[in-house]
C-alpha cells in the first residue's frame, strides 16, 4: 500500500522533484521503520503485562501508564541537546564542515552522560513520590514504583543512545539508528516473554520483569550506538576516534543549547501537561484508565509516520540551509508535508476500521476493550492535524526556528488539552470520551499555529540571524 502510494505520487512529479522525492524517502523510510517498530516494541510491555490473568493484568497496564508521562518528563531535559545536535550537525554537513560536525558529536556524548547519570539517580529516589502524585492507588502504587525505578536506572543509557542517534540523523544517516534500535527492541520482546511469565526456569516477575527487560534492551542499544560512534571501520561519517580531546567546548555547547533550549522547554511543557492530562483521567477508575493507556499506547503509531517525515525535514532543511540553498529547503519541506498528510489519512482510515481488534490485543477485559476501541475512533479524527504539527515542526527545527513549536505546544497542551479535558470530564461529565475530544482539539490547535508560521517563510532566515548573534 505504501509503495503504491509513493509510486503514484512520484510519477506525478517533475524530474527534479523526483530526485528530491528519492532523497526524502531514503531518509524517511529507515526513520519510519524505526519509529513504527520501536513504537510497536514499546507497546509490548503493556500488551504482555495485559495478558496476565485476572485483576493483575488490568492493574499492570494502569501501573505502567502512571509511569510513562513522568519518565518522558525526565527525558525531556535531553530535547535541548538532541534537537540542537541534529540541527547543528545538519548545518555543518550542508556547509561541508565534517570535522565540526564530528566535534559536535563528541560534545553531545559528554553532556548526555553527565545529565543521564543525574536524572537516573533522581528517578530512582523520587519514584514513590511520583507515582503517588500521578494518582497511584493500592492496586498500582507498589508495582508502579518498582517499574519506574528500574526504568529510571536505564535512563543514562537511553540518553547516550539518543545523542548518537541525533548526530547520525543530522548527517542524514537514519538507517544505522534503525538497525541498532530495532535489534535492541527485538531482544526486549524475548526478554519480556522470559521475565514476565517466568520461562527458562526463571521466576515469574510480571511488571517488574517487563521493566528489567526494557532496561537491558537500552543497555544493548547504547552499546551498539557507541560501537558505531567509535568504530575504526568507517561505519558512519560521524565516527570519531576513541582517543582524543574530550574537554568541554563551550562554544559548541552554547550553539547547541541556543538552538535546542526552546525544544527542551517545549518538551517540559508537553510532558508536564500530559501528566496533568493523565491525572484528569486516572480518577475515573482503573478500568477507564487502563482503556486510556491502551489508547495512548496505540496512538503512538499515528505519530510515527509524521515524526519520521519530521526527522527527514529537519535533516534536509538543515543541510539545505547550511549550504545556503533556500529554494531546496522550501521544496523539501513542501513535498515532505504533502507526503505526511497522505500517510496520515491512510492511518486514520485503518484506526476507524480496526479499532476494536487493536484494543483486544491488549486485554481480555471486554469492557476495557470497548472503551479503548471508542477512543481509537476519536484518534482517527486527529490525523489531519498531526502532519502539520509534527512534520512542519521538523522543518522549523531544521532551520533553527524552535520558538514556534514551543508556543504551539504551550497553548495547545495547557489551554486546550488540559483545560478542556478538565471541563469535559469533570464539569460536563463526558468521562473518557471528553478527555479524548480535548486531545483532538489540541492536535488541530498546534497544527494550525505551526502551519501559519511555516506559511510565513520567516523560518528560512533564522540560521543567518543565529550566526550573526553568535
XYZ file of C-alpha atoms in Angstrom:
470
model
C 0.000 0.000 0.000
C 2.763 2.467 0.955
C 4.750 1.540 -2.190
C 1.723 2.199 -4.430
C 1.030 5.497 -2.665
C 4.626 6.697 -3.006
C 4.901 5.470 -6.635
C 1.747 7.314 -7.681
C 2.969 10.473 -6.022
C 6.453 10.171 -7.504
C 5.173 9.617 -11.060
C 3.277 12.924 -10.938
C 6.421 14.944 -10.137
C 8.993 16.670 -12.342
C 12.455 15.126 -12.828
C 13.975 17.493 -10.258
C 11.235 16.815 -7.760
C 11.655 13.079 -8.306
C 15.283 13.377 -7.166
C 14.112 15.300 -4.127
C 11.438 12.650 -3.546
C 14.056 9.866 -3.636
C 16.232 11.729 -1.141
C 13.265 12.232 1.197
C 12.323 8.555 1.086
C 15.950 7.459 1.595
C 15.996 9.348 4.904
C 12.335 8.943 5.902
C 11.867 5.230 5.310
C 14.501 3.993 7.822
C 13.293 6.567 10.364
C 9.689 5.487 9.713
C 10.512 1.804 10.144
C 12.498 2.565 13.305
C 9.768 4.696 14.867
C 6.906 2.381 13.942
C 8.715 -0.751 15.029
C 10.059 0.929 18.176
C 6.515 2.041 18.973
C 5.241 -1.492 18.399
C 8.005 -2.955 20.539
C 7.339 -0.247 23.125
C 3.749 -1.439 23.228
C 4.989 -4.911 24.114
C 5.413 -4.160 27.829
C 1.776 -3.148 28.127
C 0.447 -5.859 25.807
C 2.298 -8.690 27.529
C 1.524 -7.424 31.023
C -2.122 -7.068 29.956
C -2.227 -10.796 29.198
C -1.626 -11.654 32.855
C -4.886 -13.172 34.042
C -7.267 -11.502 36.467
C -7.063 -8.092 38.080
C -3.244 -8.201 37.989
C -3.239 -7.643 34.231
C -5.538 -4.609 34.391
C -3.610 -3.149 37.340
C -0.331 -3.773 35.488
C -1.493 -1.772 32.460
C -2.577 1.104 34.708
C 0.707 0.996 36.672
C 2.831 1.222 33.525
C 0.602 4.048 32.328
C 1.219 6.009 35.524
C 4.981 5.884 34.900
C 5.020 6.881 31.232
C 4.462 10.634 31.400
C 6.726 11.287 34.422
C 9.506 9.344 32.701
C 9.012 11.285 29.482
C 9.206 14.472 31.567
C 12.584 13.408 32.947
C 13.810 12.617 29.453
C 12.525 15.965 28.134
C 15.697 17.575 29.501
C 17.605 15.945 26.651
C 15.456 17.597 23.996
C 17.674 20.701 24.097
C 20.751 18.604 23.419
C 19.265 16.287 20.816
C 17.361 18.885 18.769
C 20.336 21.248 18.869
C 22.639 18.400 17.867
C 20.635 17.304 14.825
C 20.276 20.873 13.557
C 23.916 21.861 14.148
C 25.250 18.651 12.587
C 22.951 19.159 9.567
C 24.156 22.754 9.127
C 27.798 21.698 9.217
C 27.286 18.725 6.892
C 25.471 21.033 4.446
C 28.352 23.514 4.661
C 30.915 20.734 4.060
C 32.441 21.073 7.547
C 32.520 17.414 8.589
C 35.231 17.983 11.205
C 32.988 20.423 13.091
C 30.067 18.001 12.816
C 32.151 15.282 14.490
C 33.197 17.699 17.230
C 29.514 18.292 17.946
C 29.021 14.526 18.375
C 31.854 14.300 20.907
C 30.458 17.176 22.988
C 26.950 15.726 22.976
C 28.251 12.407 24.262
C 29.830 14.140 27.258
C 26.725 16.197 28.031
C 24.296 13.279 27.819
C 26.413 11.024 30.025
C 26.503 13.670 32.760
C 22.816 14.587 32.544
C 21.823 10.936 32.231
C 23.546 9.942 35.456
C 21.934 12.797 37.372
C 18.422 12.100 36.101
C 18.720 8.329 36.547
C 19.502 8.882 40.213
C 16.679 11.421 40.568
C 14.171 8.993 39.047
C 15.200 6.149 41.340
C 14.984 8.267 44.505
C 11.727 10.068 43.660
C 9.818 7.117 42.154
C 7.327 6.548 45.004
C 6.509 10.255 45.306
C 5.965 10.497 41.540
C 3.580 7.535 41.410
C 1.647 8.946 44.375
C 1.392 12.322 42.595
C 0.086 10.594 39.474
C -2.794 9.101 41.457
C -1.483 5.632 42.217
C -3.810 3.552 44.385
C -3.472 0.299 46.304
C -3.506 -1.710 43.071
C -0.792 0.273 41.323
C 1.417 2.043 43.893
C 3.948 -0.696 44.635
C 4.306 -2.161 41.152
C 4.325 1.324 39.605
C 7.151 2.414 41.920
C 9.245 -0.665 41.131
C 8.687 -0.260 37.394
C 9.664 3.433 37.475
C 12.840 2.801 39.489
C 14.069 0.075 37.148
C 13.265 2.110 34.023
C 14.996 5.168 35.516
C 18.163 3.136 36.044
C 18.395 2.751 32.274
C 17.860 6.425 31.500
C 21.589 7.201 31.220
C 21.980 4.517 28.544
C 18.933 5.821 26.689
C 20.380 9.343 26.846
C 23.677 8.290 25.266
C 21.867 6.380 22.513
C 19.630 9.383 21.810
C 22.662 11.665 21.496
C 24.365 9.383 18.983
C 21.087 8.982 17.069
C 20.630 12.774 16.922
C 24.109 13.156 15.395
C 23.517 10.442 12.814
C 20.150 11.903 11.806
C 21.725 15.308 11.322
C 24.118 13.666 8.870
C 21.186 12.005 7.077
C 22.164 8.534 8.321
C 18.849 7.173 9.566
C 19.444 3.535 8.595
C 22.065 2.896 11.297
C 19.875 4.039 14.236
C 17.060 1.972 12.752
C 19.205 -1.162 12.880
C 20.532 -0.878 16.431
C 17.221 0.288 17.881
C 15.237 -2.472 16.177
C 17.747 -5.107 17.262
C 17.600 -3.997 20.887
C 13.800 -3.833 20.858
C 13.543 -7.314 19.378
C 15.645 -8.608 22.270
C 13.305 -6.741 24.622
C 10.376 -8.816 23.336
C 12.275 -12.024 24.063
C 13.301 -10.746 27.489
C 9.708 -9.777 28.275
C 8.466 -13.247 27.448
C 11.087 -14.861 29.675
C 10.871 -12.479 32.651
C 7.179 -11.539 32.723
C 5.906 -15.117 32.537
C 8.848 -16.906 34.198
C 10.263 -19.021 31.364
C 13.564 -20.954 31.138
C 13.436 -21.715 34.848
C 13.354 -18.047 35.909
C 10.749 -16.677 38.340
C 7.572 -15.017 37.041
C 8.231 -11.303 37.620
C 5.235 -9.674 35.914
C 5.527 -5.880 35.601
C 8.956 -5.905 37.237
C 10.163 -8.368 34.585
C 8.968 -6.031 31.819
C 10.980 -3.188 33.372
C 14.145 -5.295 33.691
C 13.897 -6.466 30.078
C 13.323 -2.907 28.813
C 16.338 -1.597 30.725
C 18.574 -4.380 29.418
C 17.476 -3.562 25.859
C 18.501 0.078 26.420
C 21.954 -1.038 27.537
C 22.266 -3.141 24.367
C 21.170 -0.274 22.102
C 23.661 2.041 23.823
C 26.471 -0.473 23.303
C 25.819 -0.678 19.558
C 25.425 3.113 19.236
C 28.819 3.641 20.879
C 30.323 0.983 18.612
C 29.095 2.947 15.578
C 30.405 6.221 17.009
C 33.885 4.897 17.816
C 34.250 2.345 15.006
C 37.514 2.431 13.041
C 35.802 0.726 10.092
C 34.111 3.870 8.831
C 30.572 2.649 9.521
C 29.422 6.261 9.745
C 30.740 9.614 8.580
C 30.171 10.720 12.176
C 32.621 8.166 13.661
C 35.235 9.682 15.970
C 38.487 8.316 17.473
C 38.123 6.681 20.879
C 41.252 8.514 21.965
C 41.010 12.221 21.557
C 40.205 15.564 23.122
C 37.215 15.172 25.447
C 37.387 18.569 27.084
C 34.172 20.559 27.015
C 33.962 23.011 24.118
C 31.676 25.738 25.408
C 31.330 27.425 22.017
C 29.724 24.267 20.593
C 27.673 23.689 23.755
C 26.383 27.263 23.581
C 25.298 26.797 19.963
C 23.577 23.519 20.742
C 21.609 24.988 23.638
C 20.798 28.227 21.802
C 19.089 26.135 19.146
C 17.720 23.399 21.383
C 16.730 25.172 24.614
C 13.249 26.144 23.360
C 12.758 22.486 22.359
C 13.617 21.407 25.911
C 11.146 23.908 27.371
C 8.610 22.682 24.824
C 9.079 19.094 25.955
C 8.806 20.059 29.624
C 5.566 21.898 28.839
C 4.248 18.968 26.804
C 5.160 16.253 29.291
C 4.016 18.193 32.366
C 0.763 18.934 30.562
C 0.354 15.282 29.654
C 0.944 14.375 33.307
C -1.961 16.610 34.293
C -4.000 15.128 31.447
C -3.273 11.635 32.814
C -4.255 12.726 36.326
C -7.568 14.023 34.989
C -8.341 10.582 33.562
C -6.873 8.475 36.397
C -9.649 9.486 38.816
C -12.250 7.867 36.530
C -11.191 4.425 37.758
C -8.780 1.590 36.977
C -10.794 0.237 34.008
C -11.163 3.667 32.379
C -7.501 4.493 32.948
C -6.447 1.125 31.515
C -8.525 1.867 28.384
C -6.992 5.343 28.255
C -3.467 3.885 28.388
C -4.267 1.385 25.647
C -5.483 4.300 23.523
C -2.346 6.327 24.204
C -0.137 3.319 23.521
C -1.708 2.573 20.137
C -1.929 6.296 19.403
C 1.870 6.264 19.313
C 1.551 4.517 15.956
C -0.225 7.546 14.491
C 2.658 9.805 15.500
C 5.356 7.604 13.980
C 4.836 8.447 10.269
C 4.637 12.210 10.835
C 7.603 12.061 13.213
C 9.608 10.147 10.585
C 8.819 12.794 7.983
C 9.756 15.379 10.611
C 13.175 13.730 11.015
C 13.692 13.918 7.243
C 12.527 17.545 7.195
C 14.935 18.562 9.965
C 17.871 16.896 8.218
C 17.135 18.039 4.670
C 16.089 21.578 5.549
C 19.092 21.931 7.879
C 21.550 20.692 5.253
C 19.966 22.882 2.552
C 20.164 25.992 4.710
C 23.715 25.053 5.747
C 24.587 25.134 2.035
C 22.580 28.402 1.627
C 20.082 26.698 -0.741
C 16.832 28.295 0.379
C 14.860 27.085 -2.643
C 15.811 23.465 -1.926
C 14.744 23.894 1.700
C 11.322 25.096 0.524
C 10.947 22.229 -1.966
C 11.926 19.580 0.566
C 9.579 20.921 3.218
C 6.585 21.233 0.890
C 6.915 17.716 -0.504
C 7.538 16.154 2.909
C 4.407 17.803 4.276
C 2.224 16.544 1.430
C 3.516 13.001 1.767
C 2.903 13.105 5.535
C -0.730 14.143 5.023
C -1.318 11.261 2.602
C 0.074 8.682 5.019
C -1.878 10.179 7.952
C -5.165 9.763 6.060
C -4.337 6.111 5.408
C -3.509 5.531 9.100
C -6.726 7.229 10.235
C -8.826 5.001 7.986
C -7.262 1.889 9.500
C -7.939 3.163 13.019
C -11.626 3.546 12.192
C -11.879 0.051 10.718
C -9.723 -1.920 13.156
C -10.133 -0.026 16.453
C -11.749 -2.803 18.483
C -9.480 -5.652 17.252
C -6.456 -3.488 18.109
C -7.771 -2.917 21.624
C -8.439 -6.635 22.113
C -4.743 -7.360 21.556
C -4.079 -5.646 24.885
C -6.704 -7.071 27.141
C -9.222 -9.870 27.607
C -11.488 -7.486 29.544
C -14.314 -6.766 27.090
C -15.410 -3.532 28.790
C -11.875 -2.099 28.748
C -11.511 -3.128 25.084
C -14.825 -1.482 24.184
C -13.811 1.827 25.775
C -10.370 1.698 24.158
C -11.961 0.990 20.754
C -14.100 4.111 21.079
C -11.008 6.127 21.975
C -9.216 4.918 18.836
C -12.092 6.033 16.604
C -11.749 9.501 18.129
C -7.977 9.378 17.452
C -8.711 8.890 13.752
C -10.277 12.363 13.713
C -6.964 13.925 14.768
C -4.964 12.617 11.815
C -5.015 15.731 9.642
C -3.668 17.859 12.496
C -0.661 15.639 13.197
C 1.292 16.085 9.922
C 1.270 19.877 10.211
C 2.180 19.749 13.876
C 4.950 17.129 13.757
C 6.310 17.309 10.203
C 6.349 21.086 9.885
C 7.843 21.353 13.382
C 10.689 19.282 11.916
C 11.035 21.886 9.160
C 11.219 24.716 11.685
C 13.749 22.871 13.855
C 15.967 22.198 10.849
C 16.001 25.941 10.312
C 16.768 26.608 13.981
C 13.309 28.170 14.429
C 12.485 26.320 17.650
C 10.390 29.005 19.357
C 7.152 28.476 17.418
C 6.881 24.763 18.234
C 7.258 25.910 21.853
C 4.459 28.475 21.515
C 2.196 25.953 19.802
C 2.787 23.278 22.430
C 2.308 25.643 25.370
C -1.030 26.892 24.075
C -2.284 23.573 22.685
C -1.365 21.379 25.642
C -2.257 23.617 28.575
C -5.003 25.918 27.298
C -6.722 23.351 25.087
C -5.985 19.767 26.145
C -5.514 20.121 29.923
C -8.110 22.851 30.490
C -10.779 21.438 28.196
C -10.190 17.872 29.415
C -10.933 19.052 32.959
C -14.098 20.813 31.778
C -15.274 17.928 29.581
C -14.518 15.206 32.144
C -15.361 16.804 35.489
C -17.732 19.663 34.671
C -19.742 18.305 31.742
C -19.377 14.675 32.813
C -18.309 13.321 29.412
C -15.876 10.875 31.034
C -13.136 9.245 28.957
C -14.614 10.475 25.664
C -14.354 14.073 26.864
C -10.625 13.697 27.525
C -10.017 12.425 24.016
C -12.122 15.124 22.382
C -9.805 17.608 24.119
C -6.821 15.707 22.697
C -8.157 16.053 19.139
C -8.753 19.794 19.575
C -5.189 20.155 20.899
C -3.754 18.475 17.772
C -5.532 20.884 15.428
C -4.632 23.909 17.540
C -0.920 23.098 17.499
C -1.022 22.105 13.845
C -2.669 25.403 12.915
C -0.099 27.546 14.760
C 2.824 25.659 13.218
C 1.304 25.819 9.723
C 0.829 29.596 9.913
C 4.482 30.036 10.922
C 5.598 27.774 8.079
C 3.498 29.676 5.535
C 5.119 32.957 6.596
C 8.504 31.744 5.256
C 10.380 33.552 8.021
C 11.949 30.282 9.221
C 14.296 30.280 6.204
C 16.245 33.223 7.618
C 16.638 32.130 11.243
C 20.022 30.419 10.603
C 21.644 33.599 9.283
C 20.379 35.589 12.268
C 21.632 32.881 14.665
C 25.109 33.006 13.125
C 25.207 36.802 13.399
C 24.123 36.625 17.058
C 26.791 34.038 17.914
